[in-house]
Amino acid sequence: MSYALNHTNRKLTLEPKITVNAKIIVVGASSVGISFLKTLVFCSHLKFNNLTLISTHGLPGKKLLDTEQRKFLASDHCFNDKDYALMSLCSWVNVVVGRMTGIDRAAKHVVLSTGEIVLYDHLILCTGQQYQVPCPTGADISQHLTNREVPNSSQRRYTGKVPCNHFTLNEEEDCFKALTWIRSNSITTEDGGVASVLFCR
């Protein structure tokens, strides 16, 4: 079992900390967001009482991914599961599980997909890299068009039905869903691994 070893001394114990009651909201549990919260939590001379993280699935590292599942995620190797466990940000940060859908700068609050409103004094947006479902261009492939000739716009978004065998892997939860689908719709080996040939619907 992993453990955390915290060391303190007399100087740090007797040193008064300045209390900061400002409501600080971090949106997104990306590496930047986690690093920002870690810096505030472990600041030696400041104590932040109102730190809030808004994330679709809460804090990362809740589910320990094995080697097979970890291959699905693109990682910058800033934090691993052991780092998340040793930081124990859940002890210092209020976690709101949800998706932010709007910001009211005048009233200083954010709106979640559930309609809930969260007030803030300082808002930090760290949503990280988000992969999106590719949008078909509608080009006629029989014309053999080049990339320059195909109409393309950064504002295009795919709003149709996503096929059951298409997965956008942004978070741990997405990897679990993809792996579950692959295991139930493919040939698995005797040791539980997934064979190289997959038969997808």
GROMACS .gro file of N, CA and C in nm, residues 26-191:
model
  498
   26VAL      N    1  -1.110   2.625  -0.983
   26VAL     CA    2  -1.031   2.571  -1.092
   26VAL      C    3  -1.122   2.481  -1.175
   27VAL      N    4  -1.134   2.510  -1.303
   27VAL     CA    5  -1.218   2.430  -1.392
   27VAL      C    6  -1.128   2.339  -1.475
   28GLY      N    7  -1.146   2.208  -1.457
   28GLY     CA    8  -1.067   2.111  -1.531
   28GLY      C    9  -0.958   2.048  -1.447
   29ALA      N   10  -0.954   1.914  -1.450
   29ALA     CA   11  -0.853   1.841  -1.373
   29ALA      C   12  -0.735   1.802  -1.463
   30SER      N   13  -0.689   1.897  -1.543
   30SER     CA   14  -0.573   1.872  -1.629
   30SER      C   15  -0.446   1.878  -1.545
   31SER      N   16  -0.333   1.850  -1.607
   31SER     CA   17  -0.205   1.856  -1.535
   31SER      C   18  -0.179   1.997  -1.483
   32VAL      N   19  -0.217   2.098  -1.561
   32VAL     CA   20  -0.198   2.236  -1.517
   32VAL      C   21  -0.287   2.268  -1.397
   33GLY      N   22  -0.414   2.223  -1.403
   33GLY     CA   23  -0.505   2.248  -1.292
   33GLY      C   24  -0.460   2.179  -1.164
   34ILE      N   25  -0.418   2.054  -1.174
   34ILE     CA   26  -0.371   1.981  -1.056
   34ILE      C   27  -0.245   2.044  -1.000
   35SER      N   28  -0.153   2.084  -1.088
   35SER     CA   29  -0.029   2.149  -1.043
   35SER      C   30  -0.058   2.282  -0.975
   36PHE      N   31  -0.155   2.357  -1.027
   36PHE     CA   32  -0.193   2.485  -0.966
   36PHE      C   33  -0.249   2.463  -0.825
   37LEU      N   34  -0.339   2.365  -0.811
   37LEU     CA   35  -0.396   2.336  -0.679
   37LEU      C   36  -0.289   2.286  -0.582
   38LYS      N   37  -0.199   2.203  -0.631
   38LYS     CA   38  -0.091   2.151  -0.546
   38LYS      C   39  -0.004   2.265  -0.494
   39THR      N   40   0.024   2.363  -0.579
   39THR     CA   41   0.107   2.476  -0.538
   39THR      C   42   0.040   2.556  -0.427
   40LEU      N   43  -0.092   2.577  -0.440
   40LEU     CA   44  -0.163   2.653  -0.337
   40LEU      C   45  -0.175   2.574  -0.207
   41VAL      N   46  -0.206   2.445  -0.218
   41VAL     CA   47  -0.229   2.364  -0.098
   41VAL      C   48  -0.101   2.352  -0.014
   42PHE      N   49   0.012   2.334  -0.080
   42PHE     CA   50   0.137   2.312  -0.007
   42PHE      C   51   0.220   2.439   0.008
   43CYS      N   52   0.157   2.553  -0.005
   43CYS     CA   53   0.226   2.681   0.018
   43CYS      C   54   0.257   2.693   0.167
   44SER      N   55   0.382   2.721   0.203
   44SER     CA   56   0.425   2.716   0.343
   44SER      C   57   0.374   2.831   0.428
   45HIS      N   58   0.343   2.946   0.369
   45HIS     CA   59   0.305   3.062   0.448
   45HIS      C   60   0.161   3.109   0.423
   46LEU      N   61   0.088   3.040   0.335
   46LEU     CA   62  -0.051   3.077   0.307
   46LEU      C   63  -0.142   2.956   0.328
   47LYS      N   64  -0.263   2.984   0.375
   47LYS     CA   65  -0.362   2.879   0.394
   47LYS      C   66  -0.488   2.918   0.318
   48PHE      N   67  -0.522   2.841   0.215
   48PHE     CA   68  -0.638   2.870   0.132
   48PHE      C   69  -0.756   2.786   0.180
   49ASN      N   70  -0.863   2.855   0.218
   49ASN     CA   71  -0.979   2.788   0.277
   49ASN      C   72  -1.090   2.757   0.177
   50ASN      N   73  -1.086   2.819   0.059
   50ASN     CA   74  -1.196   2.803  -0.036
   50ASN      C   75  -1.144   2.765  -0.174
   51LEU      N   76  -1.087   2.647  -0.184
   51LEU     CA   77  -1.041   2.596  -0.312
   51LEU      C   78  -1.145   2.498  -0.365
   52THR      N   79  -1.185   2.517  -0.490
   52THR     CA   80  -1.287   2.430  -0.551
   52THR      C   81  -1.240   2.386  -0.688
   53LEU      N   82  -1.258   2.257  -0.716
   53LEU     CA   83  -1.227   2.202  -0.846
   53LEU      C   84  -1.356   2.155  -0.912
   54ILE      N   85  -1.381   2.202  -1.034
   54ILE     CA   86  -1.495   2.156  -1.113
   54ILE      C   87  -1.442   2.066  -1.223
   55SER      N   88  -1.483   1.941  -1.221
   55SER     CA   89  -1.435   1.844  -1.319
   55SER      C   90  -1.547   1.745  -1.351
   56THR      N   91  -1.545   1.695  -1.473
   56THR     CA   92  -1.651   1.604  -1.517
   56THR      C   93  -1.657   1.478  -1.432
   57HIS      N   94  -1.540   1.423  -1.395
   57HIS     CA   95  -1.535   1.301  -1.316
   57HIS      C   96  -1.459   1.319  -1.185
   58GLY      N   97  -1.450   1.441  -1.136
   58GLY     CA   98  -1.382   1.465  -1.010
   58GLY      C   99  -1.231   1.460  -1.023
   59LEU      N  100  -1.165   1.429  -0.913
   59LEU     CA  101  -1.019   1.423  -0.912
   59LEU      C  102  -0.970   1.300  -0.989
   60PRO      N  103  -0.862   1.315  -1.066
   60PRO     CA  104  -0.805   1.197  -1.133
   60PRO      C  105  -0.735   1.107  -1.034
   61GLY      N  106  -0.709   0.984  -1.078
   61GLY     CA  107  -0.639   0.890  -0.991
   61GLY      C  108  -0.729   0.812  -0.898
   62LYS      N  109  -0.863   0.828  -0.912
   62LYS     CA  110  -0.954   0.752  -0.826
   62LYS      C  111  -0.949   0.604  -0.858
   63LYS      N  112  -0.940   0.572  -0.987
   63LYS     CA  113  -0.933   0.433  -1.029
   63LYS      C  114  -0.791   0.405  -1.079
   64LEU      N  115  -0.729   0.304  -1.021
   64LEU     CA  116  -0.593   0.271  -1.060
   64LEU      C  117  -0.596   0.197  -1.194
   65LEU      N  118  -0.541   0.260  -1.296
   65LEU     CA  119  -0.539   0.200  -1.429
   65LEU      C  120  -0.422   0.103  -1.440
   66ASP      N  121  -0.448  -0.017  -1.493
   66ASP     CA  122  -0.339  -0.109  -1.516
   66ASP      C  123  -0.271  -0.075  -1.649
   67THR      N  124  -0.169  -0.154  -1.683
   67THR     CA  125  -0.089  -0.123  -1.802
   67THR      C  126  -0.173  -0.125  -1.928
   68GLU      N  127  -0.265  -0.220  -1.939
   68GLU     CA  128  -0.347  -0.232  -2.060
   68GLU      C  129  -0.436  -0.110  -2.078
   69GLN      N  130  -0.495  -0.063  -1.969
   69GLN     CA  131  -0.583   0.052  -1.979
   69GLN      C  132  -0.506   0.182  -1.998
   70ARG      N  133  -0.387   0.191  -1.938
   70ARG     CA  134  -0.310   0.315  -1.946
   70ARG      C  135  -0.263   0.344  -2.089
   71LYS      N  136  -0.252   0.240  -2.172
   71LYS     CA  137  -0.207   0.261  -2.309
   71LYS      C  138  -0.307   0.344  -2.389
   72PHE      N  139  -0.431   0.352  -2.344
   72PHE     CA  140  -0.532   0.429  -2.416
   72PHE      C  141  -0.508   0.579  -2.404
   73LEU      N  142  -0.453   0.623  -2.291
   73LEU     CA  143  -0.443   0.766  -2.264
   73LEU      C  144  -0.310   0.823  -2.311
   74ALA      N  145  -0.315   0.941  -2.372
   74ALA     CA  146  -0.194   1.017  -2.401
   74ALA      C  147  -0.156   1.091  -2.274
   75SER      N  148  -0.034   1.072  -2.227
   75SER     CA  149   0.007   1.128  -2.099
   75SER      C  150   0.130   1.215  -2.116
   76ASP      N  151   0.135   1.323  -2.037
   76ASP     CA  152   0.255   1.406  -2.034
   76ASP      C  153   0.346   1.366  -1.918
   77HIS      N  154   0.305   1.262  -1.843
   77HIS     CA  155   0.385   1.204  -1.735
   77HIS      C  156   0.413   1.304  -1.622
   78CYS      N  157   0.327   1.403  -1.604
   78CYS     CA  158   0.344   1.497  -1.493
   78CYS      C  159   0.307   1.430  -1.360
   79PHE      N  160   0.196   1.359  -1.360
   79PHE     CA  161   0.149   1.291  -1.238
   79PHE      C  162   0.108   1.149  -1.273
   80ASN      N  163   0.131   1.058  -1.180
   80ASN     CA  164   0.079   0.923  -1.193
   80ASN      C  165  -0.015   0.895  -1.076
   81ASP      N  166  -0.067   0.772  -1.070
   81ASP     CA  167  -0.164   0.739  -0.966
   81ASP      C  168  -0.104   0.754  -0.826
   82LYS      N  169   0.023   0.720  -0.812
   82LYS     CA  170   0.088   0.731  -0.681
   82LYS      C  171   0.099   0.877  -0.639
   83ASP      N  172   0.130   0.965  -0.734
   83ASP     CA  173   0.139   1.108  -0.703
   83ASP      C  174   0.005   1.162  -0.654
   84TYR      N  175  -0.104   1.122  -0.722
   84TYR     CA  176  -0.237   1.167  -0.681
   84TYR      C  177  -0.269   1.119  -0.540
   85ALA      N  178  -0.231   0.994  -0.510
   85ALA     CA  179  -0.260   0.939  -0.377
   85ALA      C  180  -0.180   1.011  -0.269
   86LEU      N  181  -0.054   1.044  -0.296
   86LEU     CA  182   0.029   1.110  -0.196
   86LEU      C  183  -0.011   1.255  -0.175
   87MET      N  184  -0.057   1.323  -0.279
   87MET     CA  185  -0.100   1.462  -0.264
   87MET      C  186  -0.227   1.471  -0.181
   88SER      N  187  -0.319   1.377  -0.200
   88SER     CA  188  -0.446   1.374  -0.128
   88SER      C  189  -0.518   1.509  -0.137
   89LEU      N  190  -0.536   1.558  -0.259
   89LEU     CA  191  -0.601   1.687  -0.277
   89LEU      C  192  -0.744   1.689  -0.227
   90CYS      N  193  -0.807   1.570  -0.219
   90CYS     CA  194  -0.944   1.565  -0.169
   90CYS      C  195  -0.955   1.612  -0.025
   91SER      N  196  -0.842   1.617   0.048
   91SER     CA  197  -0.843   1.664   0.187
   91SER      C  198  -0.845   1.816   0.194
   92TRP      N  199  -0.808   1.883   0.087
   92TRP     CA  200  -0.792   2.028   0.090
   92TRP      C  201  -0.883   2.101  -0.010
   93VAL      N  202  -0.932   2.029  -0.109
   93VAL     CA  203  -1.005   2.093  -0.219
   93VAL      C  204  -1.148   2.041  -0.222
   94ASN      N  205  -1.243   2.133  -0.237
   94ASN     CA  206  -1.383   2.094  -0.259
   94ASN      C  207  -1.398   2.053  -0.405
   95VAL      N  208  -1.449   1.934  -0.427
   95VAL     CA  209  -1.462   1.881  -0.563
   95VAL      C  210  -1.608   1.884  -0.604
   96VAL      N  211  -1.636   1.951  -0.715
   96VAL     CA  212  -1.770   1.955  -0.773
   96VAL      C  213  -1.767   1.873  -0.902
   97VAL      N  214  -1.839   1.763  -0.903
   97VAL     CA  215  -1.843   1.676  -1.021
   97VAL      C  216  -1.950   1.731  -1.117
   98GLY      N  217  -1.908   1.777  -1.230
   98GLY     CA  218  -2.000   1.834  -1.328
   98GLY      C  219  -1.924   1.899  -1.442
   99ARG      N  220  -2.001   1.953  -1.536
   99ARG     CA  221  -1.944   2.018  -1.654
   99ARG      C  222  -1.988   2.164  -1.658
  100MET      N  223  -1.893   2.255  -1.669
  100MET     CA  224  -1.925   2.396  -1.675
  100MET      C  225  -1.981   2.430  -1.813
  101THR      N  226  -2.094   2.499  -1.816
  101THR     CA  227  -2.157   2.535  -1.943
  101THR      C  228  -2.165   2.686  -1.965
  102GLY      N  229  -2.138   2.765  -1.863
  102GLY     CA  230  -2.147   2.910  -1.880
  102GLY      C  231  -2.074   2.985  -1.771
  103ILE      N  232  -2.034   3.109  -1.804
  103ILE     CA  233  -1.966   3.197  -1.709
  103ILE      C  234  -2.037   3.332  -1.708
  104ASP      N  235  -2.077   3.377  -1.591
  104ASP     CA  236  -2.134   3.511  -1.574
  104ASP      C  237  -2.029   3.596  -1.505
  105ARG      N  238  -1.956   3.675  -1.582
  105ARG     CA  239  -1.846   3.753  -1.526
  105ARG      C  240  -1.895   3.867  -1.438
  106ALA      N  241  -2.010   3.924  -1.473
  106ALA     CA  242  -2.063   4.035  -1.393
  106ALA      C  243  -2.103   3.986  -1.254
  107ALA      N  244  -2.174   3.872  -1.248
  107ALA     CA  245  -2.218   3.819  -1.119
  107ALA      C  246  -2.112   3.731  -1.054
  108LYS      N  247  -2.003   3.704  -1.125
  108LYS     CA  248  -1.893   3.621  -1.075
  108LYS      C  249  -1.941   3.483  -1.031
  109HIS      N  250  -2.002   3.412  -1.125
  109HIS     CA  251  -2.038   3.273  -1.097
  109HIS      C  252  -2.032   3.193  -1.228
  110VAL      N  253  -2.017   3.063  -1.212
  110VAL     CA  254  -2.019   2.972  -1.326
  110VAL      C  255  -2.144   2.886  -1.317
  111VAL      N  256  -2.191   2.842  -1.433
  111VAL     CA  257  -2.312   2.761  -1.441
  111VAL      C  258  -2.273   2.621  -1.485
  112LEU      N  259  -2.323   2.521  -1.413
  112LEU     CA  260  -2.296   2.382  -1.448
  112LEU      C  261  -2.407   2.327  -1.534
  113SER      N  262  -2.381   2.210  -1.593
  113SER     CA  263  -2.480   2.147  -1.681
  113SER      C  264  -2.606   2.108  -1.604
  114THR      N  265  -2.595   2.092  -1.474
  114THR     CA  266  -2.712   2.058  -1.392
  114THR      C  267  -2.794   2.180  -1.354
  115GLY      N  268  -2.747   2.300  -1.392
  115GLY     CA  269  -2.815   2.423  -1.355
  115GLY      C  270  -2.762   2.484  -1.227
  116GLU      N  271  -2.674   2.414  -1.158
  116GLU     CA  272  -2.617   2.463  -1.033
  116GLU      C  273  -2.525   2.582  -1.060
  117ILE      N  274  -2.525   2.678  -0.967
  117ILE     CA  275  -2.441   2.797  -0.979
  117ILE      C  276  -2.334   2.793  -0.870
  118VAL      N  277  -2.209   2.818  -0.910
  118VAL     CA  278  -2.097   2.819  -0.816
  118VAL      C  279  -2.031   2.956  -0.822
  119LEU      N  280  -2.027   3.024  -0.709
  119LEU     CA  281  -1.969   3.158  -0.701
  119LEU      C  282  -1.817   3.151  -0.695
  120TYR      N  283  -1.753   3.257  -0.742
  120TYR     CA  284  -1.607   3.262  -0.737
  120TYR      C  285  -1.560   3.405  -0.720
  121ASP      N  286  -1.438   3.419  -0.665
  121ASP     CA  287  -1.365   3.545  -0.664
  121ASP      C  288  -1.255   3.543  -0.772
  122HIS      N  289  -1.196   3.425  -0.789
  122HIS     CA  290  -1.094   3.406  -0.892
  122HIS      C  291  -1.127   3.277  -0.967
  123LEU      N  292  -1.129   3.284  -1.100
  123LEU     CA  293  -1.163   3.169  -1.182
  123LEU      C  294  -1.042   3.130  -1.267
  124ILE      N  295  -1.002   3.003  -1.257
  124ILE     CA  296  -0.888   2.951  -1.331
  124ILE      C  297  -0.939   2.844  -1.426
  125LEU      N  298  -0.919   2.865  -1.557
  125LEU     CA  299  -0.965   2.769  -1.657
  125LEU      C  300  -0.846   2.684  -1.703
  126CYS      N  301  -0.852   2.555  -1.670
  126CYS     CA  302  -0.745   2.462  -1.705
  126CYS      C  303  -0.807   2.335  -1.763
  127THR      N  304  -0.882   2.349  -1.870
  127THR     CA  305  -0.956   2.236  -1.923
  127THR      C  306  -0.867   2.136  -1.995
  128GLY      N  307  -0.746   2.174  -2.031
  128GLY     CA  308  -0.655   2.081  -2.095
  128GLY      C  309  -0.693   2.054  -2.240
  129GLN      N  310  -0.626   1.956  -2.299
  129GLN     CA  311  -0.652   1.920  -2.437
  129GLN      C  312  -0.776   1.832  -2.445
  130GLN      N  313  -0.869   1.869  -2.529
  130GLN     CA  314  -0.994   1.795  -2.543
  130GLN      C  315  -1.005   1.742  -2.686
  131TYR      N  316  -1.008   1.611  -2.699
  131TYR     CA  317  -1.027   1.551  -2.830
  131TYR      C  318  -1.175   1.556  -2.867
  132GLN      N  319  -1.204   1.580  -2.992
  132GLN     CA  320  -1.341   1.592  -3.039
  132GLN      C  321  -1.370   1.488  -3.146
  133VAL      N  322  -1.499   1.459  -3.165
  133VAL     CA  323  -1.539   1.369  -3.272
  133VAL      C  324  -1.515   1.439  -3.405
  134PRO      N  325  -1.442   1.378  -3.498
  134PRO     CA  326  -1.416   1.444  -3.627
  134PRO      C  327  -1.545   1.466  -3.705
  135CYS      N  328  -1.548   1.580  -3.773
  135CYS     CA  329  -1.667   1.616  -3.849
  135CYS      C  330  -1.644   1.587  -3.997
  136PRO      N  331  -1.729   1.505  -4.059
  136PRO     CA  332  -1.713   1.478  -4.203
  136PRO      C  333  -1.725   1.605  -4.286
  137THR      N  334  -1.642   1.618  -4.388
  137THR     CA  335  -1.642   1.739  -4.470
  137THR      C  336  -1.748   1.735  -4.579
  138GLY      N  337  -1.798   1.615  -4.611
  138GLY     CA  338  -1.897   1.604  -4.718
  138GLY      C  339  -1.837   1.607  -4.857
  139ALA      N  340  -1.704   1.596  -4.865
  139ALA     CA  341  -1.638   1.600  -4.996
  139ALA      C  342  -1.663   1.471  -5.072
  140ASP      N  343  -1.670   1.482  -5.203
  140ASP     CA  344  -1.690   1.367  -5.290
  140ASP      C  345  -1.554   1.300  -5.314
  141ILE      N  346  -1.537   1.180  -5.258
  141ILE     CA  347  -1.406   1.114  -5.267
  141ILE      C  348  -1.373   1.070  -5.409
  142SER      N  349  -1.475   1.062  -5.495
  142SER     CA  350  -1.447   1.022  -5.634
  142SER      C  351  -1.378   1.134  -5.712
  143GLN      N  352  -1.380   1.256  -5.658
  143GLN     CA  353  -1.317   1.370  -5.725
  143GLN      C  354  -1.168   1.381  -5.694
  144HIS      N  355  -1.120   1.303  -5.597
  144HIS     CA  356  -0.978   1.303  -5.557
  144HIS      C  357  -0.931   1.445  -5.521
  145LEU      N  358  -1.004   1.509  -5.431
  145LEU     CA  359  -0.969   1.645  -5.391
  145LEU      C  360  -0.850   1.645  -5.297
  146THR      N  361  -0.774   1.755  -5.302
  146THR     CA  362  -0.664   1.772  -5.207
  146THR      C  363  -0.716   1.839  -5.081
  147ASN      N  364  -0.634   1.844  -4.977
  147ASN     CA  365  -0.675   1.905  -4.851
  147ASN      C  366  -0.711   2.052  -4.867
  148ARG      N  367  -0.642   2.120  -4.958
  148ARG     CA  368  -0.670   2.262  -4.979
  148ARG      C  369  -0.805   2.284  -5.046
  149GLU      N  370  -0.847   2.188  -5.126
  149GLU     CA  371  -0.973   2.202  -5.198
  149GLU      C  372  -1.094   2.160  -5.116
  150VAL      N  373  -1.070   2.090  -5.005
  150VAL     CA  374  -1.182   2.046  -4.921
  150VAL      C  375  -1.222   2.161  -4.828
  151PRO      N  376  -1.351   2.199  -4.825
  151PRO     CA  377  -1.393   2.306  -4.734
  151PRO      C  378  -1.375   2.264  -4.589
  152ASN      N  379  -1.310   2.349  -4.515
  152ASN     CA  380  -1.282   2.317  -4.375
  152ASN      C  381  -1.302   2.441  -4.290
  153SER      N  382  -1.362   2.421  -4.174
  153SER     CA  383  -1.385   2.533  -4.083
  153SER      C  384  -1.366   2.485  -3.940
  154SER      N  385  -1.299   2.565  -3.861
  154SER     CA  386  -1.276   2.528  -3.721
  154SER      C  387  -1.404   2.532  -3.639
  155GLN      N  388  -1.509   2.594  -3.694
  155GLN     CA  389  -1.636   2.605  -3.623
  155GLN      C  390  -1.726   2.484  -3.646
  156ARG      N  391  -1.688   2.396  -3.738
  156ARG     CA  392  -1.772   2.279  -3.767
  156ARG      C  393  -1.770   2.181  -3.650
  157ARG      N  394  -1.888   2.134  -3.611
  157ARG     CA  395  -1.899   2.037  -3.504
  157ARG      C  396  -1.992   1.926  -3.548
  158TYR      N  397  -1.954   1.804  -3.519
  158TYR     CA  398  -2.038   1.690  -3.555
  158TYR      C  399  -2.150   1.675  -3.453
  159THR      N  400  -2.273   1.681  -3.501
  159THR     CA  401  -2.388   1.674  -3.410
  159THR      C  402  -2.474   1.551  -3.436
  160GLY      N  403  -2.431   1.465  -3.528
  160GLY     CA  404  -2.508   1.345  -3.558
  160GLY      C  405  -2.486   1.235  -3.455
  161LYS      N  406  -2.540   1.119  -3.482
  161LYS     CA  407  -2.526   1.004  -3.393
  161LYS      C  408  -2.386   0.947  -3.404
  162VAL      N  409  -2.323   0.931  -3.289
  162VAL     CA  410  -2.186   0.877  -3.285
  162VAL      C  411  -2.193   0.724  -3.291
  163PRO      N  412  -2.119   0.660  -3.381
  163PRO     CA  413  -2.122   0.512  -3.388
  163PRO      C  414  -2.080   0.449  -3.255
  164CYS      N  415  -2.132   0.328  -3.229
  164CYS     CA  416  -2.105   0.263  -3.101
  164CYS      C  417  -1.959   0.223  -3.087
  165ASN      N  418  -1.887   0.212  -3.197
  165ASN     CA  419  -1.747   0.173  -3.190
  165ASN      C  420  -1.652   0.291  -3.205
  166HIS      N  421  -1.703   0.412  -3.183
  166HIS     CA  422  -1.620   0.532  -3.187
  166HIS      C  423  -1.608   0.588  -3.046
  167PHE      N  424  -1.485   0.606  -2.998
  167PHE     CA  425  -1.463   0.655  -2.862
  167PHE      C  426  -1.368   0.775  -2.865
  168THR      N  427  -1.403   0.876  -2.788
  168THR     CA  428  -1.316   0.992  -2.769
  168THR      C  429  -1.254   0.980  -2.631
  169LEU      N  430  -1.124   0.951  -2.625
  169LEU     CA  431  -1.057   0.920  -2.499
  169LEU      C  432  -0.990   1.045  -2.442
  170ASN      N  433  -1.060   1.110  -2.350
  170ASN     CA  434  -1.006   1.227  -2.283
  170ASN      C  435  -0.973   1.201  -2.137
  171GLU      N  436  -1.043   1.107  -2.074
  171GLU     CA  437  -1.028   1.084  -1.931
  171GLU      C  438  -1.029   0.936  -1.900
  172GLU      N  439  -1.006   0.905  -1.772
  172GLU     CA  440  -1.003   0.766  -1.728
  172GLU      C  441  -1.135   0.695  -1.755
  173GLU      N  442  -1.245   0.765  -1.731
  173GLU     CA  443  -1.377   0.705  -1.751
  173GLU      C  444  -1.396   0.663  -1.897
  174ASP      N  445  -1.346   0.744  -1.989
  174ASP     CA  446  -1.358   0.712  -2.131
  174ASP      C  447  -1.281   0.584  -2.163
  175CYS      N  448  -1.166   0.564  -2.099
  175CYS     CA  449  -1.087   0.444  -2.123
  175CYS      C  450  -1.159   0.319  -2.074
  176PHE      N  451  -1.223   0.328  -1.958
  176PHE     CA  452  -1.297   0.215  -1.905
  176PHE      C  453  -1.412   0.176  -1.998
  177LYS      N  454  -1.481   0.276  -2.051
  177LYS     CA  455  -1.592   0.247  -2.142
  177LYS      C  456  -1.542   0.181  -2.271
  178ALA      N  457  -1.432   0.233  -2.324
  178ALA     CA  458  -1.378   0.177  -2.447
  178ALA      C  459  -1.329   0.034  -2.426
  179LEU      N  460  -1.259   0.010  -2.316
  179LEU     CA  461  -1.207  -0.124  -2.289
  179LEU      C  462  -1.320  -0.222  -2.266
  180THR      N  463  -1.425  -0.179  -2.198
  180THR     CA  464  -1.541  -0.267  -2.175
  180THR      C  465  -1.606  -0.305  -2.307
  181TRP      N  466  -1.619  -0.209  -2.398
  181TRP     CA  467  -1.681  -0.237  -2.528
  181TRP      C  468  -1.594  -0.332  -2.609
  182ILE      N  469  -1.461  -0.309  -2.607
  182ILE     CA  470  -1.371  -0.395  -2.683
  182ILE      C  471  -1.377  -0.539  -2.632
  183ARG      N  472  -1.380  -0.554  -2.500
  183ARG     CA  473  -1.382  -0.689  -2.443
  183ARG      C  474  -1.511  -0.762  -2.476
  184SER      N  475  -1.620  -0.689  -2.487
  184SER     CA  476  -1.748  -0.754  -2.515
  184SER      C  477  -1.776  -0.769  -2.664
  185ASN      N  478  -1.695  -0.706  -2.749
  185ASN     CA  479  -1.718  -0.713  -2.894
  185ASN      C  480  -1.595  -0.757  -2.971
  186SER      N  481  -1.507  -0.834  -2.907
  186SER     CA  482  -1.386  -0.876  -2.974
  186SER      C  483  -1.345  -1.014  -2.924
  187ILE      N  484  -1.243  -1.069  -2.986
  187ILE     CA  485  -1.188  -1.197  -2.944
  187ILE      C  486  -1.084  -1.172  -2.836
  188THR      N  487  -1.099  -1.238  -2.723
  188THR     CA  488  -1.002  -1.224  -2.614
  188THR      C  489  -0.921  -1.352  -2.601
  189THR      N  490  -0.796  -1.338  -2.558
  189THR     CA  491  -0.709  -1.453  -2.539
  189THR      C  492  -0.738  -1.519  -2.406
  190GLU      N  493  -0.672  -1.632  -2.379
  190GLU     CA  494  -0.698  -1.706  -2.256
  190GLU      C  495  -0.655  -1.629  -2.133
  191ASP      N  496  -0.552  -1.544  -2.144
  191ASP     CA  497  -0.506  -1.469  -2.028
  191ASP      C  498  -0.585  -1.340  -2.006
   0.00000   0.00000   0.00000
